[in-house]
């Protein structure tokens, strides 16, 4: 009996190739890994620098928690301002020029009430809230200026 090429006897099992190895990865995976690590490193550096730049704000907010009088609030605000502005520009300010400086450096605050209060007056909740807002939202001078 001649062999029939279409016979089922000539069929062989399907040979499944072995899966590709996991290691070493393809060159494209290495490139993506390097780019991903570079982006993560840059983000970590950016967050760390931002955290360092705002350390004076956190210190000012912690000092503000312990104030009792309007004078103490004023001292905390002056210390925070001296942390970022040049001393000759900020140190001599007092009274209306000081409140004008505070208002100019933060558009979200108006410190007219601070000038009207005496130094011995108890720090009101509104004054503390205003000081907290200034500490959080004031705009420091550009890097070249201060």
PDB file of C-alpha atoms in Angstrom:
ATOM      1  CA  UNK A   1       0.000   0.000   0.000  1.00  0.00           C
ATOM      2  CA  UNK A   2       1.414   3.285  -1.076  1.00  0.00           C
ATOM      3  CA  UNK A   3       1.914   5.945   1.486  1.00  0.00           C
ATOM      4  CA  UNK A   4      -0.692   8.638   1.291  1.00  0.00           C
ATOM      5  CA  UNK A   5       0.671  12.114   2.097  1.00  0.00           C
ATOM      6  CA  UNK A   6      -2.751  13.139   3.417  1.00  0.00           C
ATOM      7  CA  UNK A   7      -2.925  10.245   5.812  1.00  0.00           C
ATOM      8  CA  UNK A   8      -3.506  10.993   9.492  1.00  0.00           C
ATOM      9  CA  UNK A   9      -0.646   8.669  10.251  1.00  0.00           C
ATOM     10  CA  UNK A  10       1.778  11.308   8.945  1.00  0.00           C
ATOM     11  CA  UNK A  11       0.682  13.966  11.483  1.00  0.00           C
ATOM     12  CA  UNK A  12       3.114  14.930  14.205  1.00  0.00           C
ATOM     13  CA  UNK A  13       2.474  16.675  17.520  1.00  0.00           C
ATOM     14  CA  UNK A  14       2.552  20.488  17.525  1.00  0.00           C
ATOM     15  CA  UNK A  15       5.900  21.710  18.754  1.00  0.00           C
ATOM     16  CA  UNK A  16       5.434  24.689  21.069  1.00  0.00           C
ATOM     17  CA  UNK A  17       8.520  26.895  21.228  1.00  0.00           C
ATOM     18  CA  UNK A  18       9.968  27.641  24.633  1.00  0.00           C
ATOM     19  CA  UNK A  19       8.926  31.008  26.078  1.00  0.00           C
ATOM     20  CA  UNK A  20      11.503  33.773  25.736  1.00  0.00           C
ATOM     21  CA  UNK A  21      13.775  34.142  28.743  1.00  0.00           C
ATOM     22  CA  UNK A  22      12.970  36.851  31.263  1.00  0.00           C
ATOM     23  CA  UNK A  23      16.618  37.626  31.825  1.00  0.00           C
ATOM     24  CA  UNK A  24      18.394  39.432  30.245  1.00  0.00           C
ATOM     25  CA  UNK A  25      15.728  41.911  29.161  1.00  0.00           C
ATOM     26  CA  UNK A  26      15.670  43.436  25.726  1.00  0.00           C
ATOM     27  CA  UNK A  27      17.646  46.656  25.105  1.00  0.00           C
ATOM     28  CA  UNK A  28      14.429  48.703  24.975  1.00  0.00           C
ATOM     29  CA  UNK A  29      13.587  47.616  28.510  1.00  0.00           C
ATOM     30  CA  UNK A  30      17.002  48.823  29.701  1.00  0.00           C
ATOM     31  CA  UNK A  31      16.432  52.198  28.041  1.00  0.00           C
ATOM     32  CA  UNK A  32      12.995  52.564  29.637  1.00  0.00           C
ATOM     33  CA  UNK A  33      14.400  51.532  33.006  1.00  0.00           C
ATOM     34  CA  UNK A  34      17.182  54.128  32.833  1.00  0.00           C
ATOM     35  CA  UNK A  35      14.767  56.866  31.745  1.00  0.00           C
ATOM     36  CA  UNK A  36      12.316  55.911  34.502  1.00  0.00           C
ATOM     37  CA  UNK A  37      15.033  55.976  37.156  1.00  0.00           C
ATOM     38  CA  UNK A  38      16.266  59.355  35.894  1.00  0.00           C
ATOM     39  CA  UNK A  39      12.755  60.806  36.091  1.00  0.00           C
ATOM     40  CA  UNK A  40      12.232  59.395  39.604  1.00  0.00           C
ATOM     41  CA  UNK A  41      15.591  60.785  40.712  1.00  0.00           C
ATOM     42  CA  UNK A  42      14.795  64.219  39.289  1.00  0.00           C
ATOM     43  CA  UNK A  43      11.409  64.259  41.026  1.00  0.00           C
ATOM     44  CA  UNK A  44      12.952  63.210  44.325  1.00  0.00           C
ATOM     45  CA  UNK A  45      15.586  65.951  44.023  1.00  0.00           C
ATOM     46  CA  UNK A  46      12.933  68.540  43.181  1.00  0.00           C
ATOM     47  CA  UNK A  47      10.789  67.572  46.191  1.00  0.00           C
ATOM     48  CA  UNK A  48      13.815  67.553  48.519  1.00  0.00           C
ATOM     49  CA  UNK A  49      14.937  71.027  47.360  1.00  0.00           C
ATOM     50  CA  UNK A  50      11.401  72.368  47.720  1.00  0.00           C
ATOM     51  CA  UNK A  51      11.231  70.918  51.221  1.00  0.00           C
ATOM     52  CA  UNK A  52      14.562  72.565  52.087  1.00  0.00           C
ATOM     53  CA  UNK A  53      13.512  75.921  50.571  1.00  0.00           C
ATOM     54  CA  UNK A  54      10.376  75.987  52.737  1.00  0.00           C
ATOM     55  CA  UNK A  55      12.032  75.014  56.020  1.00  0.00           C
ATOM     56  CA  UNK A  56      11.892  78.629  57.230  1.00  0.00           C
ATOM     57  CA  UNK A  57       8.114  78.634  56.644  1.00  0.00           C
ATOM     58  CA  UNK A  58       7.646  75.518  58.787  1.00  0.00           C
ATOM     59  CA  UNK A  59       9.829  77.028  61.507  1.00  0.00           C
ATOM     60  CA  UNK A  60       7.803  80.250  61.412  1.00  0.00           C
ATOM     61  CA  UNK A  61       4.525  78.365  61.667  1.00  0.00           C
ATOM     62  CA  UNK A  62       5.781  76.431  64.679  1.00  0.00           C
ATOM     63  CA  UNK A  63       6.897  79.685  66.339  1.00  0.00           C
ATOM     64  CA  UNK A  64       3.502  81.210  65.596  1.00  0.00           C
ATOM     65  CA  UNK A  65       1.802  78.474  67.634  1.00  0.00           C
ATOM     66  CA  UNK A  66       3.375  79.764  70.845  1.00  0.00           C
ATOM     67  CA  UNK A  67       2.690  83.506  70.492  1.00  0.00           C
ATOM     68  CA  UNK A  68       0.568  85.377  73.016  1.00  0.00           C
ATOM     69  CA  UNK A  69       0.683  89.046  72.031  1.00  0.00           C
ATOM     70  CA  UNK A  70       0.534  91.112  68.852  1.00  0.00           C
ATOM     71  CA  UNK A  71       4.192  91.962  69.460  1.00  0.00           C
ATOM     72  CA  UNK A  72       5.070  88.246  69.413  1.00  0.00           C
ATOM     73  CA  UNK A  73       3.226  87.809  66.105  1.00  0.00           C
ATOM     74  CA  UNK A  74       5.165  90.761  64.730  1.00  0.00           C
ATOM     75  CA  UNK A  75       8.457  89.229  65.882  1.00  0.00           C
ATOM     76  CA  UNK A  76       7.657  85.911  64.210  1.00  0.00           C
ATOM     77  CA  UNK A  77       6.729  87.671  60.969  1.00  0.00           C
ATOM     78  CA  UNK A  78       9.946  89.700  61.084  1.00  0.00           C
ATOM     79  CA  UNK A  79      12.038  86.558  61.666  1.00  0.00           C
ATOM     80  CA  UNK A  80      10.384  84.801  58.720  1.00  0.00           C
ATOM     81  CA  UNK A  81      10.932  87.847  56.516  1.00  0.00           C
ATOM     82  CA  UNK A  82      14.584  88.086  57.569  1.00  0.00           C
ATOM     83  CA  UNK A  83      15.060  84.464  56.526  1.00  0.00           C
ATOM     84  CA  UNK A  84      14.514  85.322  52.846  1.00  0.00           C
ATOM     85  CA  UNK A  85      14.864  89.085  52.331  1.00  0.00           C
ATOM     86  CA  UNK A  86      18.130  90.980  52.814  1.00  0.00           C
ATOM     87  CA  UNK A  87      18.557  92.265  56.354  1.00  0.00           C
ATOM     88  CA  UNK A  88      19.109  95.916  55.346  1.00  0.00           C
ATOM     89  CA  UNK A  89      15.824  95.838  53.462  1.00  0.00           C
ATOM     90  CA  UNK A  90      13.645  94.303  56.196  1.00  0.00           C
ATOM     91  CA  UNK A  91      15.247  95.010  59.588  1.00  0.00           C
ATOM     92  CA  UNK A  92      14.559  98.776  59.749  1.00  0.00           C
ATOM     93  CA  UNK A  93      10.862  98.422  58.845  1.00  0.00           C
ATOM     94  CA  UNK A  94       8.238  99.111  61.516  1.00  0.00           C
ATOM     95  CA  UNK A  95       4.746 100.547  61.806  1.00  0.00           C
ATOM     96  CA  UNK A  96       3.003 101.385  58.567  1.00  0.00           C
ATOM     97  CA  UNK A  97       6.065 100.695  56.417  1.00  0.00           C
ATOM     98  CA  UNK A  98       6.246  97.198  57.921  1.00  0.00           C
ATOM     99  CA  UNK A  99       2.569  96.478  57.271  1.00  0.00           C
ATOM    100  CA  UNK A 100       2.926  97.885  53.744  1.00  0.00           C
ATOM    101  CA  UNK A 101       5.849  95.526  53.159  1.00  0.00           C
ATOM    102  CA  UNK A 102       3.796  92.578  54.430  1.00  0.00           C
ATOM    103  CA  UNK A 103       0.883  93.519  52.166  1.00  0.00           C
ATOM    104  CA  UNK A 104       3.138  93.972  49.119  1.00  0.00           C
ATOM    105  CA  UNK A 105       4.844  90.632  49.592  1.00  0.00           C
ATOM    106  CA  UNK A 106       1.562  88.686  49.821  1.00  0.00           C
ATOM    107  CA  UNK A 107      -1.523  89.610  47.836  1.00  0.00           C
ATOM    108  CA  UNK A 108      -3.766  87.464  50.080  1.00  0.00           C
ATOM    109  CA  UNK A 109      -3.273  89.525  53.227  1.00  0.00           C
ATOM    110  CA  UNK A 110      -4.061  93.006  54.511  1.00  0.00           C
ATOM    111  CA  UNK A 111      -2.246  93.927  57.711  1.00  0.00           C
ATOM    112  CA  UNK A 112      -3.926  97.260  58.454  1.00  0.00           C
ATOM    113  CA  UNK A 113      -5.200  95.776  61.719  1.00  0.00           C
ATOM    114  CA  UNK A 114      -1.657  94.976  62.849  1.00  0.00           C
ATOM    115  CA  UNK A 115      -0.582  98.622  62.791  1.00  0.00           C
ATOM    116  CA  UNK A 116      -3.603  99.649  64.891  1.00  0.00           C
ATOM    117  CA  UNK A 117      -2.918  97.132  67.679  1.00  0.00           C
ATOM    118  CA  UNK A 118      -0.662  97.882  70.583  1.00  0.00           C
ATOM    119  CA  UNK A 119       2.296  95.626  71.289  1.00  0.00           C
ATOM    120  CA  UNK A 120       0.788  94.373  74.536  1.00  0.00           C
ATOM    121  CA  UNK A 121      -2.588  93.447  73.001  1.00  0.00           C
ATOM    122  CA  UNK A 122      -3.398  89.777  72.991  1.00  0.00           C
ATOM    123  CA  UNK A 123      -2.958  88.166  69.590  1.00  0.00           C
ATOM    124  CA  UNK A 124      -6.443  87.622  68.211  1.00  0.00           C
ATOM    125  CA  UNK A 125      -7.409  84.563  66.234  1.00  0.00           C
ATOM    126  CA  UNK A 126      -7.802  86.759  63.137  1.00  0.00           C
ATOM    127  CA  UNK A 127      -4.305  88.160  63.547  1.00  0.00           C
ATOM    128  CA  UNK A 128      -2.850  84.674  63.925  1.00  0.00           C
ATOM    129  CA  UNK A 129      -4.786  83.464  60.886  1.00  0.00           C
ATOM    130  CA  UNK A 130      -3.540  86.471  58.887  1.00  0.00           C
ATOM    131  CA  UNK A 131       0.050  85.812  59.966  1.00  0.00           C
ATOM    132  CA  UNK A 132      -0.276  82.116  59.112  1.00  0.00           C
ATOM    133  CA  UNK A 133      -1.608  83.006  55.662  1.00  0.00           C
ATOM    134  CA  UNK A 134       1.281  85.427  55.094  1.00  0.00           C
ATOM    135  CA  UNK A 135       3.866  82.828  56.132  1.00  0.00           C
ATOM    136  CA  UNK A 136       2.336  80.234  53.820  1.00  0.00           C
ATOM    137  CA  UNK A 137       1.707  82.451  50.796  1.00  0.00           C
ATOM    138  CA  UNK A 138       4.204  85.335  50.717  1.00  0.00           C
ATOM    139  CA  UNK A 139       6.348  85.673  47.623  1.00  0.00           C
ATOM    140  CA  UNK A 140      10.068  85.709  48.419  1.00  0.00           C
ATOM    141  CA  UNK A 141      12.312  87.929  46.298  1.00  0.00           C
ATOM    142  CA  UNK A 142      13.795  86.519  43.124  1.00  0.00           C
ATOM    143  CA  UNK A 143      17.034  84.576  43.662  1.00  0.00           C
ATOM    144  CA  UNK A 144      19.208  87.340  42.207  1.00  0.00           C
ATOM    145  CA  UNK A 145      17.818  89.959  44.600  1.00  0.00           C
ATOM    146  CA  UNK A 146      18.199  88.298  47.954  1.00  0.00           C
TER     147      UNK A 146
END
